[in-house]
Amino acid sequence: MTSTDDTLPTAVRRGLVPVLVSICTVVAVVSSVGAPLIPTVASTYGVSFTSAQWSLTIAMLTGAVTVPILGRLGDGPHRKQAVVGSLAVVALGCVLAAMPGNFAMLIVGRALQGIGLGLMPLAMAVARDHLAPARARSCVAALSVTAVAGIGLGYPLTGVIAHYWGFHACFVVAAIATSAVLLASVFIVPTSGHLKRRPLDVLGAVLLGAGLTALLLALSTGGTWGWTSWPSAICVVVLPLWARHEVRCAFPLVQLSLLRNRSVLTADVTGLLAGIGMFVLSSTVIRLVQTPEDTGYGLGRSAMVAGLVLVPFSLASVVANRLLPSASRWVPRTLVMPLGAVAFVVALVLLAVGRSELWVVFAVMGIAGLGVGLTFAAMPALIVSAVPSHETGSALGVNQVTRTVGGAVGSALSATILAAYTLPGAVYPTDDGYSATATAGIVLWIVTGLLALGLPYARRRVSKSLVDESVESAVSGGFAYDVDSRRTHSVGER
């Protein structure tokens, strides 16, 4: 039987919410550590910017694979073990990245840190299972804000620490913080032995990991190895095999069968493209800000300033999430996502024509934050309106995975475009490379807006509480998988 506030020990009852908030904050900060450090990593280890980009891409890759895996593990009797084990892996990743060894060790460490991206749904599932309804709603709302605010905190914190003590110190701080949260979780997070055990689709996880890795390698090395090299071949073979396996599997890792619903398919493609476009911009801006002025176009600022540039993006996305309920009174729900895409296009156009001033870059990131906030906040409600209630959790889960995959692809794509505009023997790309990257982002977001505008909705009434809860859950990644006779539900339906 599920425990509530009344049945929990006093120490657990008082400490559970702070520990869950701490978990999500630490994970958000750790996941954002690599973003402002790409140029510093390239110069420290003597690798190309394309290779250094993998310090961000690899975390997104492992996150895309482990989000559904941890969602499955967390929806059974081993949730606490999944939380504690994941935190231990993240802490180990921070330790490896903190050691001044070689570039390969940093990449392995960042890969392990990416596993933490799957902890958000576990934290929300714990709150919904072990807190009274009113307190659970308050906690989930706090976790939703923490997810974005933590990233906003991580960007400047990373820049400041790297500026004064070197970028390895960022991971030392992250290791200490993660270890503290890990210790608290051992004593505070309740067990979930009352839940039924569900099978884990191991083959699906292996195929997904192999296919996504091959896809990102193909994007990163296509310009030098050729677009028909072995990563491309593996990607073309493995990903369709994975999709075929998921459709036929009795307990799939990701419910791809829901893509037969045109609304879900369109929303997921929209989420994928939006994720790509978002990381194309953020990765590009980080490099632009730190590119030396003697290139003729760079802003020549430190990693600390690069971290600060990303703060308006996070803050504006939080504001957009909070404005959405009020905006829905004046703007039809069907137009929110297209308007978000338009805002992002405006930001990219501004970057393409006026990136020579730092204040312009700050404005670009603020406008883009509003755009992505509106887009991702409105998307879950549209999905909920298109699927039966018992399929809500899985539909939102698929959408979260596509958005995470989009982030990984966008990170690799921006590096590939800039590498194509880097002359032989040169360290930095030409100014045209940034124009080309901005243009690619504009195209991606125009397509995203058109898809959102034509998103076919199922004509059925949906309770406001279900929509609000699903939006709240999905914006922060708070979904869980529970397959019973091939049915799923959201964590709020327990």
Short mmCIF file of C-alpha atoms in Angstrom, two decimals:
data_model
loop_
_atom_site.label_atom_id
_atom_site.label_comp_id
_atom_site.label_asym_id
_atom_site.label_seq_id
_atom_site.Cartn_x
_atom_site.Cartn_y
_atom_site.Cartn_z
CA MET A 1 0.00 0.00 0.00
CA THR A 2 1.27 3.48 -0.86
CA SER A 3 2.54 5.48 2.11
CA THR A 4 1.51 9.09 2.76
CA ASP A 5 2.65 11.91 5.00
CA ASP A 6 0.91 10.32 7.98
CA THR A 7 2.67 6.97 7.70
CA LEU A 8 6.17 8.26 6.94
CA PRO A 9 8.70 8.59 9.79
CA THR A 10 9.07 12.17 11.06
CA ALA A 11 12.59 12.62 9.63
CA VAL A 12 11.50 11.36 6.23
CA ARG A 13 8.34 13.48 6.22
CA ARG A 14 10.30 16.64 6.97
CA GLY A 15 13.24 15.92 4.71
CA LEU A 16 11.63 14.35 1.65
CA VAL A 17 10.69 17.53 -0.23
CA PRO A 18 14.05 19.28 0.38
CA VAL A 19 15.91 16.14 -0.73
CA LEU A 20 13.84 15.77 -3.91
CA VAL A 21 14.36 19.46 -4.75
CA SER A 22 18.08 19.04 -4.08
CA ILE A 23 18.28 16.02 -6.39
CA CYS A 24 16.67 17.91 -9.27
CA THR A 25 18.75 21.03 -8.65
CA VAL A 26 22.03 19.13 -8.59
CA VAL A 27 21.12 17.13 -11.71
CA ALA A 28 20.13 20.30 -13.58
CA VAL A 29 23.34 22.07 -12.58
CA VAL A 30 25.56 19.08 -13.43
CA SER A 31 23.91 18.60 -16.83
CA SER A 32 24.56 22.26 -17.68
CA VAL A 33 28.22 22.24 -16.59
CA GLY A 34 29.57 21.26 -20.01
CA ALA A 35 27.77 23.94 -22.03
CA PRO A 36 29.96 27.03 -21.39
CA LEU A 37 33.20 25.01 -21.28
CA ILE A 38 33.48 23.77 -24.87
CA PRO A 39 36.14 26.29 -26.05
CA THR A 40 38.07 25.81 -22.78
CA VAL A 41 38.01 22.02 -23.22
CA ALA A 42 39.26 22.37 -26.80
CA SER A 43 42.24 24.53 -25.78
CA THR A 44 43.08 22.51 -22.64
CA TYR A 45 43.25 19.12 -24.37
CA GLY A 46 44.36 20.35 -27.80
CA VAL A 47 41.34 18.91 -29.61
CA SER A 48 39.12 20.44 -32.27
CA PHE A 49 35.94 22.28 -31.37
CA THR A 50 33.98 19.47 -33.03
CA SER A 51 35.55 16.94 -30.68
CA ALA A 52 35.17 19.24 -27.66
CA GLN A 53 31.46 19.53 -28.46
CA TRP A 54 31.15 15.89 -27.42
CA SER A 55 31.61 16.98 -23.80
CA LEU A 56 28.04 18.30 -24.13
CA THR A 57 26.65 15.91 -26.74
CA ILE A 58 27.63 12.74 -24.87
CA ALA A 59 25.66 13.80 -21.78
CA MET A 60 22.56 14.40 -23.91
CA LEU A 61 23.08 11.05 -25.64
CA THR A 62 23.22 9.03 -22.42
CA GLY A 63 20.31 11.05 -21.09
CA ALA A 64 18.18 10.18 -24.14
CA VAL A 65 18.83 6.48 -23.57
CA THR A 66 18.53 6.40 -19.78
CA VAL A 67 15.40 8.59 -19.38
CA PRO A 68 13.05 5.77 -20.49
CA ILE A 69 15.17 3.12 -18.72
CA LEU A 70 15.04 4.91 -15.38
CA GLY A 71 11.36 5.64 -15.97
CA ARG A 72 10.78 1.90 -16.22
CA LEU A 73 12.99 1.02 -13.24
CA GLY A 74 11.39 3.75 -11.17
CA ASP A 75 7.88 2.48 -11.77
CA GLY A 76 8.50 -0.68 -9.79
CA PRO A 77 9.74 -1.91 -6.42
CA HIS A 78 13.33 -0.77 -7.05
CA ARG A 79 12.74 2.98 -7.35
CA LYS A 80 14.92 3.93 -4.38
CA GLN A 81 17.75 1.74 -5.66
CA ALA A 82 17.40 3.44 -9.07
CA VAL A 83 17.60 6.90 -7.48
CA VAL A 84 20.58 6.08 -5.25
CA GLY A 85 22.38 4.11 -7.98
CA SER A 86 21.93 6.89 -10.54
CA LEU A 87 23.27 9.50 -8.13
CA ALA A 88 26.27 7.28 -7.43
CA VAL A 89 26.99 6.99 -11.15
CA VAL A 90 26.66 10.77 -11.58
CA ALA A 91 29.06 11.33 -8.66
CA LEU A 92 31.56 8.92 -10.23
CA GLY A 93 31.25 10.80 -13.51
CA CYS A 94 31.99 14.08 -11.74
CA VAL A 95 35.09 12.56 -10.12
CA LEU A 96 36.40 11.28 -13.47
CA ALA A 97 35.77 14.63 -15.15
CA ALA A 98 37.48 16.46 -12.28
CA MET A 99 40.72 14.51 -12.72
CA PRO A 100 43.18 16.32 -15.04
CA GLY A 101 43.86 13.20 -17.08
CA ASN A 102 42.99 13.17 -20.75
CA PHE A 103 40.10 14.05 -23.02
CA ALA A 104 38.80 10.48 -23.11
CA MET A 105 38.42 10.46 -19.32
CA LEU A 106 36.44 13.70 -19.49
CA ILE A 107 34.09 12.24 -22.10
CA VAL A 108 33.50 9.10 -20.01
CA GLY A 109 32.80 11.27 -16.99
CA ARG A 110 30.33 13.43 -18.88
CA ALA A 111 28.60 10.34 -20.23
CA LEU A 112 28.06 9.07 -16.69
CA GLN A 113 26.78 12.48 -15.63
CA GLY A 114 24.17 12.38 -18.40
CA ILE A 115 22.48 9.47 -16.66
CA GLY A 116 21.25 11.98 -14.09
CA LEU A 117 18.83 13.44 -16.67
CA GLY A 118 16.56 10.49 -15.93
CA LEU A 119 16.24 11.34 -12.23
CA MET A 120 13.56 14.00 -12.67
CA PRO A 121 10.71 11.54 -13.40
CA LEU A 122 11.84 9.40 -10.47
CA ALA A 123 11.74 12.37 -8.09
CA MET A 124 8.25 13.29 -9.25
CA ALA A 125 7.06 9.70 -8.91
CA VAL A 126 8.36 9.61 -5.31
CA ALA A 127 6.48 12.82 -4.51
CA ARG A 128 3.21 11.58 -5.96
CA ASP A 129 3.44 8.20 -4.25
CA HIS A 130 4.52 9.26 -0.78
CA LEU A 131 3.04 12.71 -0.15
CA ALA A 132 -0.53 13.79 0.48
CA PRO A 133 -2.23 15.07 -2.70
CA ALA A 134 -2.00 18.80 -1.87
CA ARG A 135 1.64 18.54 -0.76
CA ALA A 136 2.48 16.36 -3.77
CA ARG A 137 1.12 18.97 -6.19
CA SER A 138 3.12 21.68 -4.47
CA CYS A 139 6.27 19.55 -4.56
CA VAL A 140 5.88 18.69 -8.25
CA ALA A 141 5.38 22.36 -9.07
CA ALA A 142 8.58 23.16 -7.16
CA LEU A 143 10.46 20.43 -9.04
CA SER A 144 9.21 21.81 -12.35
CA VAL A 145 10.63 25.24 -11.55
CA THR A 146 13.81 23.75 -10.09
CA ALA A 147 14.58 21.92 -13.33
CA VAL A 148 14.86 25.13 -15.31
CA ALA A 149 16.15 27.34 -12.49
CA GLY A 150 18.92 24.82 -11.79
CA ILE A 151 20.17 25.11 -15.35
CA GLY A 152 20.05 28.90 -15.06
CA LEU A 153 22.13 28.60 -11.89
CA GLY A 154 24.55 26.13 -13.48
CA TYR A 155 25.54 28.37 -16.39
CA PRO A 156 26.96 31.34 -14.43
CA LEU A 157 28.24 29.12 -11.62
CA THR A 158 30.22 27.08 -14.12
CA GLY A 159 31.63 30.21 -15.72
CA VAL A 160 32.70 31.79 -12.44
CA ILE A 161 34.39 28.64 -11.08
CA ALA A 162 36.15 27.95 -14.39
CA HIS A 163 37.31 31.56 -14.63
CA TYR A 164 38.98 31.62 -11.21
CA TRP A 165 39.97 27.99 -10.51
CA GLY A 166 39.94 26.19 -13.88
CA PHE A 167 37.23 24.08 -15.43
CA HIS A 168 38.18 20.90 -13.55
CA ALA A 169 37.13 22.69 -10.35
CA CYS A 170 33.56 22.79 -11.72
CA PHE A 171 33.40 19.02 -11.55
CA VAL A 172 34.99 18.95 -8.08
CA VAL A 173 32.14 21.11 -6.80
CA ALA A 174 29.63 18.98 -8.70
CA ALA A 175 31.09 15.78 -7.17
CA ILE A 176 30.80 17.20 -3.64
CA ALA A 177 27.21 18.37 -4.18
CA THR A 178 26.14 15.09 -5.79
CA SER A 179 27.73 13.04 -3.00
CA ALA A 180 25.89 15.09 -0.36
CA VAL A 181 22.55 14.56 -2.10
CA LEU A 182 23.36 10.87 -2.54
CA LEU A 183 23.97 10.46 1.20
CA ALA A 184 20.72 12.26 2.05
CA SER A 185 18.79 10.09 -0.42
CA VAL A 186 19.98 6.89 1.23
CA PHE A 187 18.28 7.91 4.48
CA ILE A 188 15.29 9.94 3.23
CA VAL A 189 13.91 8.52 -0.04
CA PRO A 190 11.22 5.91 0.78
CA THR A 191 11.17 2.45 -0.73
CA SER A 192 8.55 1.40 -3.30
CA GLY A 193 8.19 -2.28 -2.50
CA HIS A 194 4.42 -1.98 -2.83
CA LEU A 195 4.70 -1.52 -6.60
CA LYS A 196 4.59 -4.35 -9.08
CA ARG A 197 7.79 -5.26 -10.92
CA ARG A 198 7.80 -4.62 -14.68
CA PRO A 199 10.14 -6.21 -17.24
CA LEU A 200 12.94 -4.06 -18.63
CA ASP A 201 13.43 -4.05 -22.40
CA VAL A 202 17.20 -4.63 -22.37
CA LEU A 203 17.45 -5.34 -26.10
CA GLY A 204 15.52 -2.15 -26.86
CA ALA A 205 17.90 -0.13 -24.66
CA VAL A 206 20.98 -1.61 -26.39
CA LEU A 207 19.61 -0.98 -29.87
CA LEU A 208 18.55 2.57 -28.99
CA GLY A 209 21.98 3.38 -27.54
CA ALA A 210 23.82 1.92 -30.52
CA GLY A 211 21.58 3.63 -33.05
CA LEU A 212 21.76 7.07 -31.45
CA THR A 213 25.52 6.83 -30.98
CA ALA A 214 25.94 5.95 -34.65
CA LEU A 215 23.64 8.82 -35.65
CA LEU A 216 25.63 11.39 -33.67
CA LEU A 217 28.94 10.02 -34.93
CA ALA A 218 27.63 10.25 -38.49
CA LEU A 219 26.64 13.89 -37.95
CA SER A 220 29.94 14.77 -36.27
CA THR A 221 32.26 13.04 -38.73
CA GLY A 222 30.29 13.23 -41.97
CA GLY A 223 32.32 16.16 -43.25
CA THR A 224 35.64 14.32 -42.82
CA TRP A 225 34.78 10.61 -43.01
CA GLY A 226 32.08 10.99 -45.64
CA TRP A 227 28.32 10.71 -45.24
CA THR A 228 28.35 7.06 -46.31
CA SER A 229 30.89 5.95 -43.69
CA TRP A 230 30.29 3.11 -41.21
CA PRO A 231 28.46 5.25 -38.57
CA SER A 232 25.89 6.22 -41.20
CA ALA A 233 25.48 2.58 -42.25
CA ILE A 234 25.02 1.40 -38.67
CA CYS A 235 22.51 4.16 -37.98
CA VAL A 236 20.44 3.31 -41.05
CA VAL A 237 20.32 -0.36 -40.05
CA VAL A 238 20.03 -0.26 -36.25
CA LEU A 239 17.41 2.46 -35.69
CA PRO A 240 14.79 0.79 -37.93
CA LEU A 241 15.53 -2.52 -36.17
CA TRP A 242 14.99 -0.81 -32.83
CA ALA A 243 11.69 0.68 -33.99
CA ARG A 244 10.53 -2.72 -35.28
CA HIS A 245 11.48 -4.34 -31.98
CA GLU A 246 9.68 -1.69 -29.88
CA VAL A 247 6.46 -2.05 -31.86
CA ARG A 248 6.45 -5.83 -31.41
CA CYS A 249 7.72 -5.96 -27.82
CA ALA A 250 5.14 -6.79 -25.13
CA PHE A 251 6.81 -4.41 -22.66
CA PRO A 252 8.52 -1.79 -24.86
CA LEU A 253 11.01 0.73 -23.58
CA VAL A 254 9.24 3.44 -25.59
CA GLN A 255 5.64 3.09 -26.77
CA LEU A 256 6.24 3.76 -30.47
CA SER A 257 2.84 2.29 -31.31
CA LEU A 258 1.36 5.62 -30.14
CA LEU A 259 2.92 7.26 -33.19
CA ARG A 260 0.08 5.77 -35.20
CA ASN A 261 -1.91 8.66 -33.76
CA ARG A 262 -1.25 11.54 -36.16
CA SER A 263 -1.43 14.12 -33.40
CA VAL A 264 1.19 12.33 -31.31
CA LEU A 265 3.42 11.75 -34.34
CA THR A 266 3.25 15.39 -35.39
CA ALA A 267 3.87 16.61 -31.83
CA ASP A 268 6.87 14.32 -31.44
CA VAL A 269 8.39 15.40 -34.75
CA THR A 270 7.79 18.99 -33.64
CA GLY A 271 9.51 18.28 -30.32
CA LEU A 272 12.45 16.65 -32.08
CA LEU A 273 12.96 19.60 -34.44
CA ALA A 274 12.52 22.11 -31.60
CA GLY A 275 15.12 20.27 -29.52
CA ILE A 276 17.56 20.32 -32.44
CA GLY A 277 16.95 24.01 -33.08
CA MET A 278 17.32 24.94 -29.42
CA PHE A 279 20.73 23.30 -29.03
CA VAL A 280 21.95 24.56 -32.41
CA LEU A 281 21.47 28.07 -31.03
CA SER A 282 22.86 27.57 -27.52
CA SER A 283 25.95 25.67 -28.72
CA THR A 284 26.65 28.27 -31.38
CA VAL A 285 26.29 31.24 -29.03
CA ILE A 286 28.67 29.68 -26.49
CA ARG A 287 31.41 29.45 -29.13
CA LEU A 288 30.71 32.88 -30.62
CA VAL A 289 30.99 34.66 -27.28
CA GLN A 290 34.35 33.02 -26.48
CA THR A 291 35.89 33.35 -29.96
CA PRO A 292 38.83 35.83 -29.91
CA GLU A 293 38.26 39.31 -31.31
CA ASP A 294 41.23 39.00 -33.70
CA THR A 295 39.12 36.66 -35.85
CA GLY A 296 37.24 39.76 -36.94
CA TYR A 297 33.87 38.70 -35.59
CA GLY A 298 34.37 37.05 -32.17
CA LEU A 299 33.40 38.75 -28.93
CA GLY A 300 36.49 37.58 -27.05
CA ARG A 301 34.80 37.00 -23.69
CA SER A 302 35.54 34.49 -20.94
CA ALA A 303 33.69 31.30 -20.01
CA MET A 304 32.14 33.27 -17.14
CA VAL A 305 30.52 35.72 -19.56
CA ALA A 306 29.43 32.82 -21.80
CA GLY A 307 27.65 31.31 -18.80
CA LEU A 308 25.93 34.61 -18.04
CA VAL A 309 24.75 34.90 -21.65
CA LEU A 310 22.75 31.71 -21.20
CA VAL A 311 20.97 32.95 -18.06
CA PRO A 312 18.33 35.05 -19.93
CA PHE A 313 17.41 31.91 -21.87
CA SER A 314 16.57 29.99 -18.68
CA LEU A 315 14.83 32.89 -16.97
CA ALA A 316 12.72 33.72 -20.02
CA SER A 317 11.65 30.09 -20.42
CA VAL A 318 10.45 30.07 -16.78
CA VAL A 319 8.53 33.31 -17.40
CA ALA A 320 6.94 31.84 -20.53
CA ASN A 321 5.82 28.75 -18.60
CA ARG A 322 4.20 30.97 -15.97
CA LEU A 323 2.55 33.26 -18.53
CA LEU A 324 1.01 30.42 -20.51
CA PRO A 325 -2.17 30.03 -18.36
CA SER A 326 -2.88 33.77 -18.67
CA ALA A 327 -1.97 33.89 -22.34
CA SER A 328 -4.36 31.02 -23.12
CA ARG A 329 -7.26 33.33 -22.25
CA TRP A 330 -6.36 35.64 -25.13
CA VAL A 331 -4.55 33.35 -27.56
CA PRO A 332 -6.04 30.07 -28.82
CA ARG A 333 -4.15 27.06 -27.49
CA THR A 334 -3.49 25.95 -31.06
CA LEU A 335 -1.46 29.12 -31.72
CA VAL A 336 0.81 29.03 -28.65
CA MET A 337 3.36 26.65 -30.16
CA PRO A 338 3.51 28.47 -33.52
CA LEU A 339 3.99 31.77 -31.67
CA GLY A 340 6.83 30.19 -29.70
CA ALA A 341 8.43 29.10 -32.97
CA VAL A 342 8.05 32.61 -34.38
CA ALA A 343 9.80 34.07 -31.33
CA PHE A 344 12.70 31.69 -31.83
CA VAL A 345 12.93 32.58 -35.52
CA VAL A 346 13.09 36.27 -34.57
CA ALA A 347 15.93 35.47 -32.15
CA LEU A 348 17.88 33.60 -34.84
CA VAL A 349 17.35 36.36 -37.42
CA LEU A 350 18.68 38.85 -34.87
CA LEU A 351 21.71 36.61 -34.31
CA ALA A 352 22.32 36.34 -38.05
CA VAL A 353 22.33 40.11 -38.68
CA GLY A 354 23.52 41.69 -35.42
CA ARG A 355 25.79 39.37 -33.46
CA SER A 356 28.69 41.82 -33.28
CA GLU A 357 27.54 43.26 -29.93
CA LEU A 358 27.28 41.41 -26.63
CA TRP A 359 23.99 43.04 -25.65
CA VAL A 360 22.46 41.72 -28.87
CA VAL A 361 23.46 38.17 -27.89
CA PHE A 362 21.82 38.65 -24.48
CA ALA A 363 18.64 39.83 -26.22
CA VAL A 364 18.78 36.89 -28.63
CA MET A 365 18.89 34.39 -25.76
CA GLY A 366 16.06 36.11 -23.90
CA ILE A 367 13.76 36.06 -26.94
CA ALA A 368 14.72 32.45 -27.67
CA GLY A 369 13.92 31.53 -24.05
CA LEU A 370 10.41 32.91 -24.44
CA GLY A 371 10.01 30.94 -27.66
CA VAL A 372 11.15 27.61 -26.30
CA GLY A 373 9.20 28.14 -23.07
CA LEU A 374 5.94 28.63 -24.94
CA THR A 375 6.63 25.76 -27.33
CA PHE A 376 7.51 23.11 -24.77
CA ALA A 377 4.90 24.22 -22.23
CA ALA A 378 2.04 24.01 -24.73
CA MET A 379 3.10 20.73 -26.33
CA PRO A 380 2.04 18.32 -23.53
CA ALA A 381 -1.51 19.67 -23.36
CA LEU A 382 -1.94 19.14 -27.09
CA ILE A 383 -0.72 15.56 -26.77
CA VAL A 384 -3.05 14.91 -23.84
CA SER A 385 -6.00 16.14 -25.90
CA ALA A 386 -5.20 13.62 -28.63
CA VAL A 387 -4.80 10.33 -26.75
CA PRO A 388 -6.93 8.29 -24.34
CA SER A 389 -6.25 9.05 -20.68
CA HIS A 390 -4.62 5.66 -20.03
CA GLU A 391 -2.02 6.39 -22.73
CA THR A 392 -1.13 9.89 -21.50
CA GLY A 393 1.99 8.93 -19.55
CA SER A 394 3.53 6.93 -22.35
CA ALA A 395 2.70 9.55 -24.98
CA LEU A 396 4.39 12.23 -22.90
CA GLY A 397 7.29 9.85 -22.32
CA VAL A 398 7.86 9.39 -26.04
CA ASN A 399 7.75 13.16 -26.48
CA GLN A 400 10.32 13.69 -23.74
CA VAL A 401 12.67 11.18 -25.37
CA THR A 402 12.35 12.85 -28.79
CA ARG A 403 13.14 16.24 -27.23
CA THR A 404 16.22 14.85 -25.50
CA VAL A 405 17.36 13.16 -28.72
CA GLY A 406 16.80 16.47 -30.49
CA GLY A 407 19.12 18.17 -28.01
CA ALA A 408 21.87 15.65 -28.68
CA VAL A 409 21.45 15.95 -32.45
CA GLY A 410 21.39 19.76 -32.27
CA SER A 411 24.63 19.83 -30.28
CA ALA A 412 26.38 17.63 -32.86
CA LEU A 413 24.83 19.47 -35.82
CA SER A 414 26.06 22.91 -34.74
CA ALA A 415 29.61 21.56 -34.40
CA THR A 416 29.38 19.93 -37.84
CA ILE A 417 28.22 23.12 -39.57
CA LEU A 418 30.93 25.25 -37.96
CA ALA A 419 33.56 22.62 -38.77
CA ALA A 420 32.54 22.79 -42.44
CA TYR A 421 33.40 26.50 -42.39
CA THR A 422 36.76 26.05 -40.67
CA LEU A 423 39.64 26.39 -43.13
CA PRO A 424 42.42 23.75 -43.14
CA GLY A 425 44.87 24.49 -40.33
CA ALA A 426 42.58 27.11 -38.78
CA VAL A 427 41.29 26.88 -35.21
CA TYR A 428 38.15 28.97 -35.61
CA PRO A 429 35.51 28.92 -38.35
CA THR A 430 34.86 31.88 -40.61
CA ASP A 431 32.09 34.34 -39.85
CA ASP A 432 30.02 32.72 -42.60
CA GLY A 433 29.87 29.57 -40.46
CA TYR A 434 27.77 31.38 -37.85
CA SER A 435 25.50 32.76 -40.54
CA ALA A 436 25.03 29.25 -41.90
CA THR A 437 24.27 27.88 -38.43
CA ALA A 438 21.73 30.62 -37.77
CA THR A 439 20.13 29.90 -41.16
CA ALA A 440 19.88 26.19 -40.36
CA GLY A 441 18.21 27.06 -37.06
CA ILE A 442 15.76 29.39 -38.80
CA VAL A 443 14.77 26.63 -41.23
CA LEU A 444 14.32 24.14 -38.38
CA TRP A 445 12.09 26.50 -36.41
CA ILE A 446 10.02 27.52 -39.44
CA VAL A 447 9.29 23.84 -40.07
CA THR A 448 8.56 23.41 -36.36
CA GLY A 449 6.08 26.30 -36.47
CA LEU A 450 4.35 24.97 -39.58
CA LEU A 451 4.01 21.51 -38.04
CA ALA A 452 2.63 23.02 -34.84
CA LEU A 453 0.18 25.13 -36.83
CA GLY A 454 -1.12 22.09 -38.68
CA LEU A 455 -1.11 19.76 -35.68
CA PRO A 456 -4.27 17.62 -36.02
CA TYR A 457 -6.12 17.43 -32.73
CA ALA A 458 -8.58 14.80 -31.59
CA ARG A 459 -11.91 16.46 -30.96
CA ARG A 460 -12.71 15.40 -27.45
CA ARG A 461 -13.04 17.19 -24.16
CA VAL A 462 -10.24 16.87 -21.65
CA SER A 463 -10.53 17.87 -18.00
CA LYS A 464 -8.55 20.99 -17.12
CA SER A 465 -6.94 19.22 -14.17
CA LEU A 466 -5.60 16.43 -16.38
CA VAL A 467 -4.17 18.89 -18.88
CA ASP A 468 -2.60 21.06 -16.20
CA GLU A 469 -1.11 18.07 -14.43
CA SER A 470 0.24 16.62 -17.66
CA VAL A 471 1.78 19.96 -18.65
CA GLU A 472 3.35 20.32 -15.20
CA SER A 473 4.69 16.79 -15.37
CA ALA A 474 6.01 16.80 -18.91
CA VAL A 475 7.66 20.22 -18.86
CA SER A 476 10.00 18.88 -16.19
CA GLY A 477 10.23 15.37 -17.59
CA GLY A 478 7.93 13.93 -14.93
CA PHE A 479 6.53 10.85 -16.54
CA ALA A 480 6.66 7.22 -15.59
CA TYR A 481 6.02 4.03 -17.47
CA ASP A 482 3.65 1.39 -16.22
CA VAL A 483 2.77 -1.29 -18.71
CA ASP A 484 0.03 -3.68 -17.77
CA SER A 485 -1.63 -5.43 -20.65
CA ARG A 486 0.16 -2.87 -22.83
CA ARG A 487 -1.47 0.09 -21.04
CA THR A 488 0.26 3.12 -19.58
CA HIS A 489 -0.59 6.00 -17.31
CA SER A 490 0.90 9.21 -16.03
CA VAL A 491 2.47 9.33 -12.63
CA GLY A 492 -0.39 11.50 -11.53
CA GLU A 493 -2.89 8.69 -12.10
CA ARG A 494 -1.55 6.34 -9.50
#
